[in-house]
XYZ file of C-alpha atoms in Angstrom:
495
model
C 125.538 15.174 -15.424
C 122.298 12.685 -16.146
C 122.478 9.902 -18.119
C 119.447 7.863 -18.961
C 119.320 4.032 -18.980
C 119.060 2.305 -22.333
C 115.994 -0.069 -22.997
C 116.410 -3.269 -22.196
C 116.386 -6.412 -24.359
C 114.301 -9.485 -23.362
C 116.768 -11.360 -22.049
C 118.017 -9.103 -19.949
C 114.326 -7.899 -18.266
C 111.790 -10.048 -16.828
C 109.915 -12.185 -19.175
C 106.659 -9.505 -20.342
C 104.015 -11.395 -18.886
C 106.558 -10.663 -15.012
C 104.671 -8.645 -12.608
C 108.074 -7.032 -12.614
C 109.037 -6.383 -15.928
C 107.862 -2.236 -14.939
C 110.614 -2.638 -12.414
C 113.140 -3.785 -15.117
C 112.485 -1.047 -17.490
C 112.205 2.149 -15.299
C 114.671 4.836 -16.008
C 118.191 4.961 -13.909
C 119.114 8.664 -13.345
C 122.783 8.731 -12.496
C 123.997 11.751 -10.823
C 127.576 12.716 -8.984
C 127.146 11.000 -5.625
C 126.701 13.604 -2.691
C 128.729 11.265 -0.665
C 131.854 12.560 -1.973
C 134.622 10.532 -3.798
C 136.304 10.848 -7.262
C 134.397 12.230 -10.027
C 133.167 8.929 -11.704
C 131.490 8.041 -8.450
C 127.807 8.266 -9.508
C 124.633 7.536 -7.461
C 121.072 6.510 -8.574
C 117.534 5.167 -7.006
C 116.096 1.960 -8.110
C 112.365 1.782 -7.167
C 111.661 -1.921 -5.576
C 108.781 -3.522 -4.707
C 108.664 -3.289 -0.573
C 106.354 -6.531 -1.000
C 107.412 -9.108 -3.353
C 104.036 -10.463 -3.361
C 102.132 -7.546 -4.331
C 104.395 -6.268 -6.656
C 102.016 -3.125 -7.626
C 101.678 -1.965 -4.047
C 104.287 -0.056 -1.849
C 107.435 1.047 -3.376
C 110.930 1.627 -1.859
C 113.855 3.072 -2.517
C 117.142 1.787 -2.903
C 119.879 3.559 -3.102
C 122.702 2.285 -5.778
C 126.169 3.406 -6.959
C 128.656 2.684 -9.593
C 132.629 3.049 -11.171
C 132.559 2.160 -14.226
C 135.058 -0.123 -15.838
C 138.324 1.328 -16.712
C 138.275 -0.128 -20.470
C 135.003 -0.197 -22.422
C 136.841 -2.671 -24.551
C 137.680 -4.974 -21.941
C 134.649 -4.471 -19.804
C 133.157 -8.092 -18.682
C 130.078 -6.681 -16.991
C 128.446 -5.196 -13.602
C 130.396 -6.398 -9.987
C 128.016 -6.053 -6.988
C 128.971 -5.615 -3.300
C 127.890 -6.280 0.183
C 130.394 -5.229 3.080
C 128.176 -7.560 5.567
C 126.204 -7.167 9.019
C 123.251 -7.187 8.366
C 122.635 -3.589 8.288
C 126.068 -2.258 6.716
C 125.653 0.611 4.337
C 127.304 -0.640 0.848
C 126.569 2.967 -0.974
C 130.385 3.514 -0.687
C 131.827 0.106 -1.468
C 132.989 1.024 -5.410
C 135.499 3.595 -3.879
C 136.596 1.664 -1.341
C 137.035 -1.773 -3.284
C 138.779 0.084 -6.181
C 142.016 0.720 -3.910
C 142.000 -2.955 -3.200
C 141.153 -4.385 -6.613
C 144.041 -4.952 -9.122
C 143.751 -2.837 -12.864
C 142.794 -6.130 -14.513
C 139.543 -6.520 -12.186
C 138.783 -2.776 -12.667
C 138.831 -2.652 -16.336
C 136.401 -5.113 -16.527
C 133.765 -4.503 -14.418
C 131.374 -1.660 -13.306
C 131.683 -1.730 -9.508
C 128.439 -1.525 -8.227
C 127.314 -0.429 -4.746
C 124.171 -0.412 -2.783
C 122.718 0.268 0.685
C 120.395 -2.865 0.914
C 116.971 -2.510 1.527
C 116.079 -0.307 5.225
C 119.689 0.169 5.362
C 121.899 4.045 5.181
C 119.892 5.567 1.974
C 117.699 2.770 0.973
C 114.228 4.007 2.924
C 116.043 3.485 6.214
C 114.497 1.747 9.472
C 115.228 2.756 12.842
C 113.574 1.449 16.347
C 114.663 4.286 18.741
C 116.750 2.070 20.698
C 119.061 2.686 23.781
C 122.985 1.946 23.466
C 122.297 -0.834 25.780
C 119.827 -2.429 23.839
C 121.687 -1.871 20.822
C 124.708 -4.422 22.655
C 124.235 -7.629 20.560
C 126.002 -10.313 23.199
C 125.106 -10.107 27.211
C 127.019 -12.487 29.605
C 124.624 -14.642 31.447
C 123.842 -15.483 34.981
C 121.371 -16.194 37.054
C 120.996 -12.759 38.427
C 120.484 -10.811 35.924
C 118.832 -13.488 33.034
C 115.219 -11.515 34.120
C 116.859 -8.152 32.710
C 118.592 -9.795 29.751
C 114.792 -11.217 28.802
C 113.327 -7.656 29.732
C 115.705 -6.008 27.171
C 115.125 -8.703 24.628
C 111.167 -7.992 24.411
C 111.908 -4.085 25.129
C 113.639 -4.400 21.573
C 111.167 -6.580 19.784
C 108.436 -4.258 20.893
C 109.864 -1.240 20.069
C 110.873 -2.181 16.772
C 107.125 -3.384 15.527
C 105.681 -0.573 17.298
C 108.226 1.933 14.976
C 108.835 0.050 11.714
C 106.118 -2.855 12.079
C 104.626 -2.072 8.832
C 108.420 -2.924 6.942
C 110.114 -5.086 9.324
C 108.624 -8.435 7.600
C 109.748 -7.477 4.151
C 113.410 -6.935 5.261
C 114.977 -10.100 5.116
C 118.057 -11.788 3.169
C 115.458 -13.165 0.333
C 113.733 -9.864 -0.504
C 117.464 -7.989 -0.737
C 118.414 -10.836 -3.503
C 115.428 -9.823 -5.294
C 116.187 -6.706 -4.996
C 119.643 -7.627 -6.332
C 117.883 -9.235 -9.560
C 116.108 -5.991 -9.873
C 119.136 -3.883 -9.896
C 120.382 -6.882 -12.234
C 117.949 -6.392 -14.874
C 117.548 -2.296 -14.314
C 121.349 -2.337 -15.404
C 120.457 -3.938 -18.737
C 122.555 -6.798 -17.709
C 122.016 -10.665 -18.190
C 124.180 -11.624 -15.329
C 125.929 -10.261 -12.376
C 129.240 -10.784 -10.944
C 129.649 -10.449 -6.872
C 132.012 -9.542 -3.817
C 130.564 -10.069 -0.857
C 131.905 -9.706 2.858
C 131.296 -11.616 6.015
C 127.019 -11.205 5.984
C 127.468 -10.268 2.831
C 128.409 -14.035 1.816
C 125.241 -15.252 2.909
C 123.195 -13.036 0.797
C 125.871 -13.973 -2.075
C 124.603 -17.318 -1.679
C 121.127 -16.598 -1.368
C 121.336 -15.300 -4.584
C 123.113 -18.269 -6.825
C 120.483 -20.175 -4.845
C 117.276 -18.443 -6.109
C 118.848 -17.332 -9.569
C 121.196 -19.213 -10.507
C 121.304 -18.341 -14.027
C 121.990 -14.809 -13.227
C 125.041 -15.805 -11.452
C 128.380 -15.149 -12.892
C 131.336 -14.423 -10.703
C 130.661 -14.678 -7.244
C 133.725 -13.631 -4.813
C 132.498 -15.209 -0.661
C 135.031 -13.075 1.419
C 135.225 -14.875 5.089
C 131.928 -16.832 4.662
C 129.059 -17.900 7.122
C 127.610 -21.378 6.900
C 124.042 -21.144 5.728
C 122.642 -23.577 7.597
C 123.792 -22.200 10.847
C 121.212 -19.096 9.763
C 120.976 -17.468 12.337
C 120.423 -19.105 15.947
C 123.497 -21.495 14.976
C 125.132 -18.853 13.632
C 125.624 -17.137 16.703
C 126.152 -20.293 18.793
C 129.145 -21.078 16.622
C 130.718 -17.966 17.276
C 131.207 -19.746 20.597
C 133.554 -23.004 19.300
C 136.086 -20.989 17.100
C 136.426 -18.635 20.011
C 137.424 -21.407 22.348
C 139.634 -23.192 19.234
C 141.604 -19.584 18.968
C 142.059 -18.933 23.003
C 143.260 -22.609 23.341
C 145.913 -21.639 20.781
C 146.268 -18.357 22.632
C 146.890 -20.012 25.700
C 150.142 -22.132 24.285
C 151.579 -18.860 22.199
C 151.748 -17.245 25.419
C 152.832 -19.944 27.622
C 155.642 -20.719 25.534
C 156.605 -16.216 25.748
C 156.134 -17.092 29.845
C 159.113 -14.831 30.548
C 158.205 -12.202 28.493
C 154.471 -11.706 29.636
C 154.334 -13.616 32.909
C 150.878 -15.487 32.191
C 151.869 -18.916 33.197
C 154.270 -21.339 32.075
C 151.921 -23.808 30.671
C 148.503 -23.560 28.818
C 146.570 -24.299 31.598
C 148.462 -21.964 34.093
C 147.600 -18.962 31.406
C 143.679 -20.398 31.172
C 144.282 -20.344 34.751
C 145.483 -16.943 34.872
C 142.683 -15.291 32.635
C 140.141 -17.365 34.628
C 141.043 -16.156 37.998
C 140.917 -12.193 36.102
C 137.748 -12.618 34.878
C 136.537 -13.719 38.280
C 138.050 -10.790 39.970
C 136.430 -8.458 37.402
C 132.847 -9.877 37.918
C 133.554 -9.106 41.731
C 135.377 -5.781 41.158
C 135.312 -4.268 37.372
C 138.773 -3.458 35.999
C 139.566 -0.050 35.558
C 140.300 1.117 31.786
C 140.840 4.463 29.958
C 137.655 3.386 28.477
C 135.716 2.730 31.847
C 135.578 0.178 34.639
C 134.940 -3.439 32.707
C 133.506 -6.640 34.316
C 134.642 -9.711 33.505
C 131.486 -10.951 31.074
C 132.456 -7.317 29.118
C 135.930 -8.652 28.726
C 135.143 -12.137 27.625
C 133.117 -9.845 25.391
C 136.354 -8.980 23.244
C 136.610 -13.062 22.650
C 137.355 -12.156 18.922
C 140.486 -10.104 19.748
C 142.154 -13.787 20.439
C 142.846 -14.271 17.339
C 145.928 -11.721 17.211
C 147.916 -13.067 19.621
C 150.458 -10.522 19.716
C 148.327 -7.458 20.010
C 145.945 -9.200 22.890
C 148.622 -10.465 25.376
C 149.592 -7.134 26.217
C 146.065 -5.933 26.828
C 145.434 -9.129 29.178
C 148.895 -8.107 31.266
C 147.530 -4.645 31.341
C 144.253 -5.555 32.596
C 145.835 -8.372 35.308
C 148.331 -5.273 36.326
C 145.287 -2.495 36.729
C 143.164 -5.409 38.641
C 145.503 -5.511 40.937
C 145.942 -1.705 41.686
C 148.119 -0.509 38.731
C 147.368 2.060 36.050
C 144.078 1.752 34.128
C 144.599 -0.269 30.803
C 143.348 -0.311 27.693
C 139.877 0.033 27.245
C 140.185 -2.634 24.637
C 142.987 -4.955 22.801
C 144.751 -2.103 20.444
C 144.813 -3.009 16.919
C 142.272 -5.525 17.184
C 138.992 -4.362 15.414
C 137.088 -6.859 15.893
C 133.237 -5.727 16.759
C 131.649 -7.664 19.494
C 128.941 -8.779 16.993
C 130.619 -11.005 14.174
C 129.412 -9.494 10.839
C 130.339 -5.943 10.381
C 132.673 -5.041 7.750
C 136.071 -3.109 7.997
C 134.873 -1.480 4.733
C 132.465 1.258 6.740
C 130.575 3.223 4.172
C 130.078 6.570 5.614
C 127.228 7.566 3.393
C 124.942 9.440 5.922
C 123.468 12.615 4.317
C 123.623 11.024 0.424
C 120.356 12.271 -1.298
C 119.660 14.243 1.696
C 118.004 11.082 3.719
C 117.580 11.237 8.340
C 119.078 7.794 8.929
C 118.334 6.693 12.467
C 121.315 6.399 14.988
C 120.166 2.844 15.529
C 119.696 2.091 11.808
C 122.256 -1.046 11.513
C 120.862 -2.513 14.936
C 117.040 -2.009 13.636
C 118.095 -4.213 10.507
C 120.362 -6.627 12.175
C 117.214 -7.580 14.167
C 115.156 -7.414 11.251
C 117.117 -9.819 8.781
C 117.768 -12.658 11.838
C 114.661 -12.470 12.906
C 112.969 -12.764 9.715
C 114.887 -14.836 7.903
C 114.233 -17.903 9.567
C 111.935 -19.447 11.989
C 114.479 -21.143 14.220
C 114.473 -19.089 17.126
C 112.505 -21.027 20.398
C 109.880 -18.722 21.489
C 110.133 -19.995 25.170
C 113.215 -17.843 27.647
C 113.348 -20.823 29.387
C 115.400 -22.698 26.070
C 117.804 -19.798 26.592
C 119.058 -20.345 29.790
C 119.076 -23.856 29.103
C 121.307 -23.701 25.673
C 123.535 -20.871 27.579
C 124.017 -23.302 30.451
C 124.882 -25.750 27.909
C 127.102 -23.778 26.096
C 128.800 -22.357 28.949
C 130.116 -25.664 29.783
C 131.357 -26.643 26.902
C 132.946 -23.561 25.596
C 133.964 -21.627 28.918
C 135.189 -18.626 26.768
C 132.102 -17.105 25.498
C 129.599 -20.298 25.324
C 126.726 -17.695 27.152
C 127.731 -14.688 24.877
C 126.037 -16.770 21.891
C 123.224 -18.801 23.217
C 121.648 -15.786 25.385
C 118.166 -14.542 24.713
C 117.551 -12.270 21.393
C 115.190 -10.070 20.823
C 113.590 -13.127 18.041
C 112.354 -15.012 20.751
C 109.387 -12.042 20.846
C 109.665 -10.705 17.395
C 105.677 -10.119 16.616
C 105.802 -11.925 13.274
C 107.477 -15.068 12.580
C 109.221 -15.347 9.343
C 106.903 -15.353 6.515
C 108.995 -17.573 4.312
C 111.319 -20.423 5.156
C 114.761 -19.986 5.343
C 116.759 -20.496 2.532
C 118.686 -23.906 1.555
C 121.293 -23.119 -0.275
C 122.444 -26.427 -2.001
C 123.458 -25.684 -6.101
C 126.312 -26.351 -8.080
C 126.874 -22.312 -9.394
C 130.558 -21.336 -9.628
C 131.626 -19.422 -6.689
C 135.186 -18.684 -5.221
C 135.098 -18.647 -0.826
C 138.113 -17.223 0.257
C 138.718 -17.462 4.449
C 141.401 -16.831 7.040
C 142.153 -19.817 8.819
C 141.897 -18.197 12.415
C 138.694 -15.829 11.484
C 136.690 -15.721 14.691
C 133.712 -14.135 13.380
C 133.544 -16.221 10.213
C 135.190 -19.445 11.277
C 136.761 -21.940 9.250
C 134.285 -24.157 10.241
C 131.626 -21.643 9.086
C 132.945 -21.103 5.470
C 133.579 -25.209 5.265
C 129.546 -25.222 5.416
C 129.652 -22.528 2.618
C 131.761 -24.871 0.985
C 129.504 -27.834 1.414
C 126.717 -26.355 0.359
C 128.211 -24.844 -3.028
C 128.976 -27.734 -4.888
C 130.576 -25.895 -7.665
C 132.667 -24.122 -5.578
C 136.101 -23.968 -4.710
C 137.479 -22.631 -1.360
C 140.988 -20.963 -1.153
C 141.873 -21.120 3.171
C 144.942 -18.561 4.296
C 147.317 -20.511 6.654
C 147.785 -18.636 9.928
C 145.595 -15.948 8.543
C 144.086 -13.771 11.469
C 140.920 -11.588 11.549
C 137.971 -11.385 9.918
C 138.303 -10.517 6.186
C 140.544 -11.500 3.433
C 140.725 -9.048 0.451
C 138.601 -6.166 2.386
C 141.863 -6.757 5.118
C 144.519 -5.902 2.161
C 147.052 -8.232 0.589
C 147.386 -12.112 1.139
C 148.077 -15.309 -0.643
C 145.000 -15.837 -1.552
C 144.763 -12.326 -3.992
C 146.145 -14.097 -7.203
C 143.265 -16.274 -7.211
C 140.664 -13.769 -6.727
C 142.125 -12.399 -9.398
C 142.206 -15.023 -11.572
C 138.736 -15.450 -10.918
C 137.271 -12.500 -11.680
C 139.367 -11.721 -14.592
C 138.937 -15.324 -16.487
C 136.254 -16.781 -14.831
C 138.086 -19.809 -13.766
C 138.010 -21.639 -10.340
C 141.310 -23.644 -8.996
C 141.298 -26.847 -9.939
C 140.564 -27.556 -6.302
C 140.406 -26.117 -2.976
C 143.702 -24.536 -1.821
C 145.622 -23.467 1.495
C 148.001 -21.028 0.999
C 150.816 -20.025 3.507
C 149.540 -16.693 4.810
């Protein structure tokens, strides 16, 4: 089945005398999605500019999808999604949002999905990378800071020698056009949003450079956008130490169940003197031998106290000639690079697109590297910041402030970063012990969204709110999205 988009009214397009107005009124064939999924699932490309500034030039693809709204009558209007990274396909997010979205939100809006731009289906990037260099966060020493700087340049230079002519134009600012363009290519005056980890900054991004196409905007476990992106990962390393420090008295207080020490600082003790040993003599896993800087490496796992405690007594046990453990903390999905979503869209092979094994790593790099000019360009501010960081955050202080690939990308960012600071309506809803997106993180969010109003889950664990299934905070989501009315104020809720 084909449907054809209806023309567009003025106020829905770009005004006539826009550069892009062609863009607004080109013609949306939906088709059944080859990605599978129920039968309403339908897929389309929307042709984007790859340069914003030359508008008439090189075209991309992107590739969108949609559910419509259960109830033409009660339909508000079109609900976009990110799941995050940067670098997560999105093509699949309709089918997986409509199992966690209540009747009242699906009968009102189209759920929208895309793969952003260089991303799954969306004229995909890749920089032929190894599996090493594809591993975000290194531990530092001295030893081996000469390899961790040879790998950083090894990945900036392969990406501009294999994508060099896109790899400017994929940033955070040219995806929110794009978002505009799907906006008015819809025939729609505003859009609604749910957006996820990554997905919160672009979210933001948006209300900030159109703010009166903003309707509904959903922040699920939010980033601070001013931390974008060398700060970003730097603050990883603070809510990791906040959640071990709490680790460290849950499991003192369980001393006779787990044996880790009778006091906080016995347990810190205890994991200190591991990690040690494993630097000197990796720990032996189902998963393979694992040094201590790899098992810092799981720093997020923390967070679920009951699920990592066992893993650390299995790993002190097999250090000290027991049975291999676990190659990591079961039931804790945490990736080691904060940012990607539990909601995977598995959408290789839709329209028949080669997406490269290191697609998500190819944009990753691309979007922090080119959304900001931050980064020092010197190796020698590296090892400086990791000593730093080290020190004050013994957890995973080097895991954040190590050299990334930015400090050789070929092209510094061609626009300034983006300051979000407006007063659209937007509702930010976070877990209280998120180690990815910290509380502290989504409190910037908050700051910098005056309009906003910021509903925190007490005790909440992990990274994701509604994408991690029900909570106290789904009422108000729902409210939200169905009304269009914020709390009166900004809310904790009791888990």
């Amino acid at each position: 089945m084909t449907t054809v988009m209806a023309a567009l009214t003025p106020v829905t397009a770009f005004a006539a005398e826009d550069p892009l107005q062609p863009y607004a009124q080109q013609q949306l064939r939906w088709e059944r999605c080859e990605t599978g999924g129920p039968a309403e699932f339908e897929c389309a490309k929307v042709k984007v500019p790859l340069d914003y500034s030359d508008p008439g030039g090189r075209k991309i693809d992107l590739a969108i999808s949609r559910i419509k709204a259960d109830s033409a009558k009660e339909r508000h209007g079109v609900l976009l999604m990110n799941p995050g990274g940067p670098g997560v396909p999105g093509l699949t997010m309709p089918v997986e949002m409509e199992q966690l979205l209540p009747a009242e939100v699906r009968e009102r809006f189209d759920l929208i999905g895309f793969d952003p731009r260089g991303v799954g289906q969306s004229s995909p990037i890749g920089c032929d990378l190894t599996g090493d260099e594809q591993t975000f966060q290194h531990p530092y020493t001295a030893r081996t800071f000469a390899k961790d700087v040879a790998r950083a340049r090894s990945v900036a230079d392969k990406c501009w020698a294999k994508a060099g002519d896109v790899l400017p134009h994929i940033t955070t600012r040219n995806t929110a056009r794009d978002m505009d363009v799907v906006r008015a290519a819809l025939g729609e005056r505003k859009i609604s949003y749910f957006g996820y980890s990554y997905g919160t900054y672009l979210g933001a991004v948006y209300t900030q450079m159109f703010p009166r196409h903003a309707d509904r905007f959903v922040l699920d476990s939010a980033l601070d956008p001013a931390l974008a992106w060398r700060g970003t990962f730097r603050g990883w390393s603070a809510g990791a130490e906040l959640a071990f420090t709490r680790w460290t008295e849950w499991a003192a207080a369980r001393n006779a169940t787990y044996g880790l020490g009778p006091t906080p600082a016995e347990v810190r003790k205890t994991y200190g003197e591991l990690i040690a040993r494993a630097d000197r003599t990796p720990v032996p896993t189902t998963g393979g031998a694992l040094s201590g800087g790899a098992i810092r490496s799981q720093y997020g796992a923390f967070v679920h106290v009951e699920t990592v405690t066992p893993w650390i007594v299995a790993l002190k046990a097999a250090a000290a000639g027991g049975p291999p453990a676990p190659a990591t903390p079961t039931a804790s999905a945490e990736p080691a690079v904060p940012g990607s979503a539990p909601v995977r869209s598995a959408d290789a092979g839709a329209f028949g697109a080669d997406v490269p094994a290191d697609n998500q790593s190819a944009v990753t790099w691309a979007v922090f590297c080119g959304d900001t000019r931050s980064w020092p360009r010197n190796p020698e501010q590296y090892r400086r910041d990791v000593i730093r960081d080290r020190a004050k955050y013994p957890l995973a202080g080097d895991l954040g402030a190590n050299i990334q690939p930015c400090a050789f990308w070929k092209s510094a960012a061609r626009e300034p970063a983006t300051v979000v600071s407006n007063d659209v309506n937007a509702l930010i809803v976070q877990n209280q012990w998120d180690p990815q997106a910290t509380l502290a993180m989504a409190q910037g969010m908050r700051r910098a969204l005056h309009g906003a109003r910021m509903v925190t889950v007490a005790g909440g664990e992990g990274h994701g709110v509604v994408v991690a299934g029900p909570s106290c905070a789904d009422a108000g989501v729902t409210r939200y999205l169905t009304t269009g009315r914020l709390p009166a104020k900004d809310l904790t809720c009791g888990g």
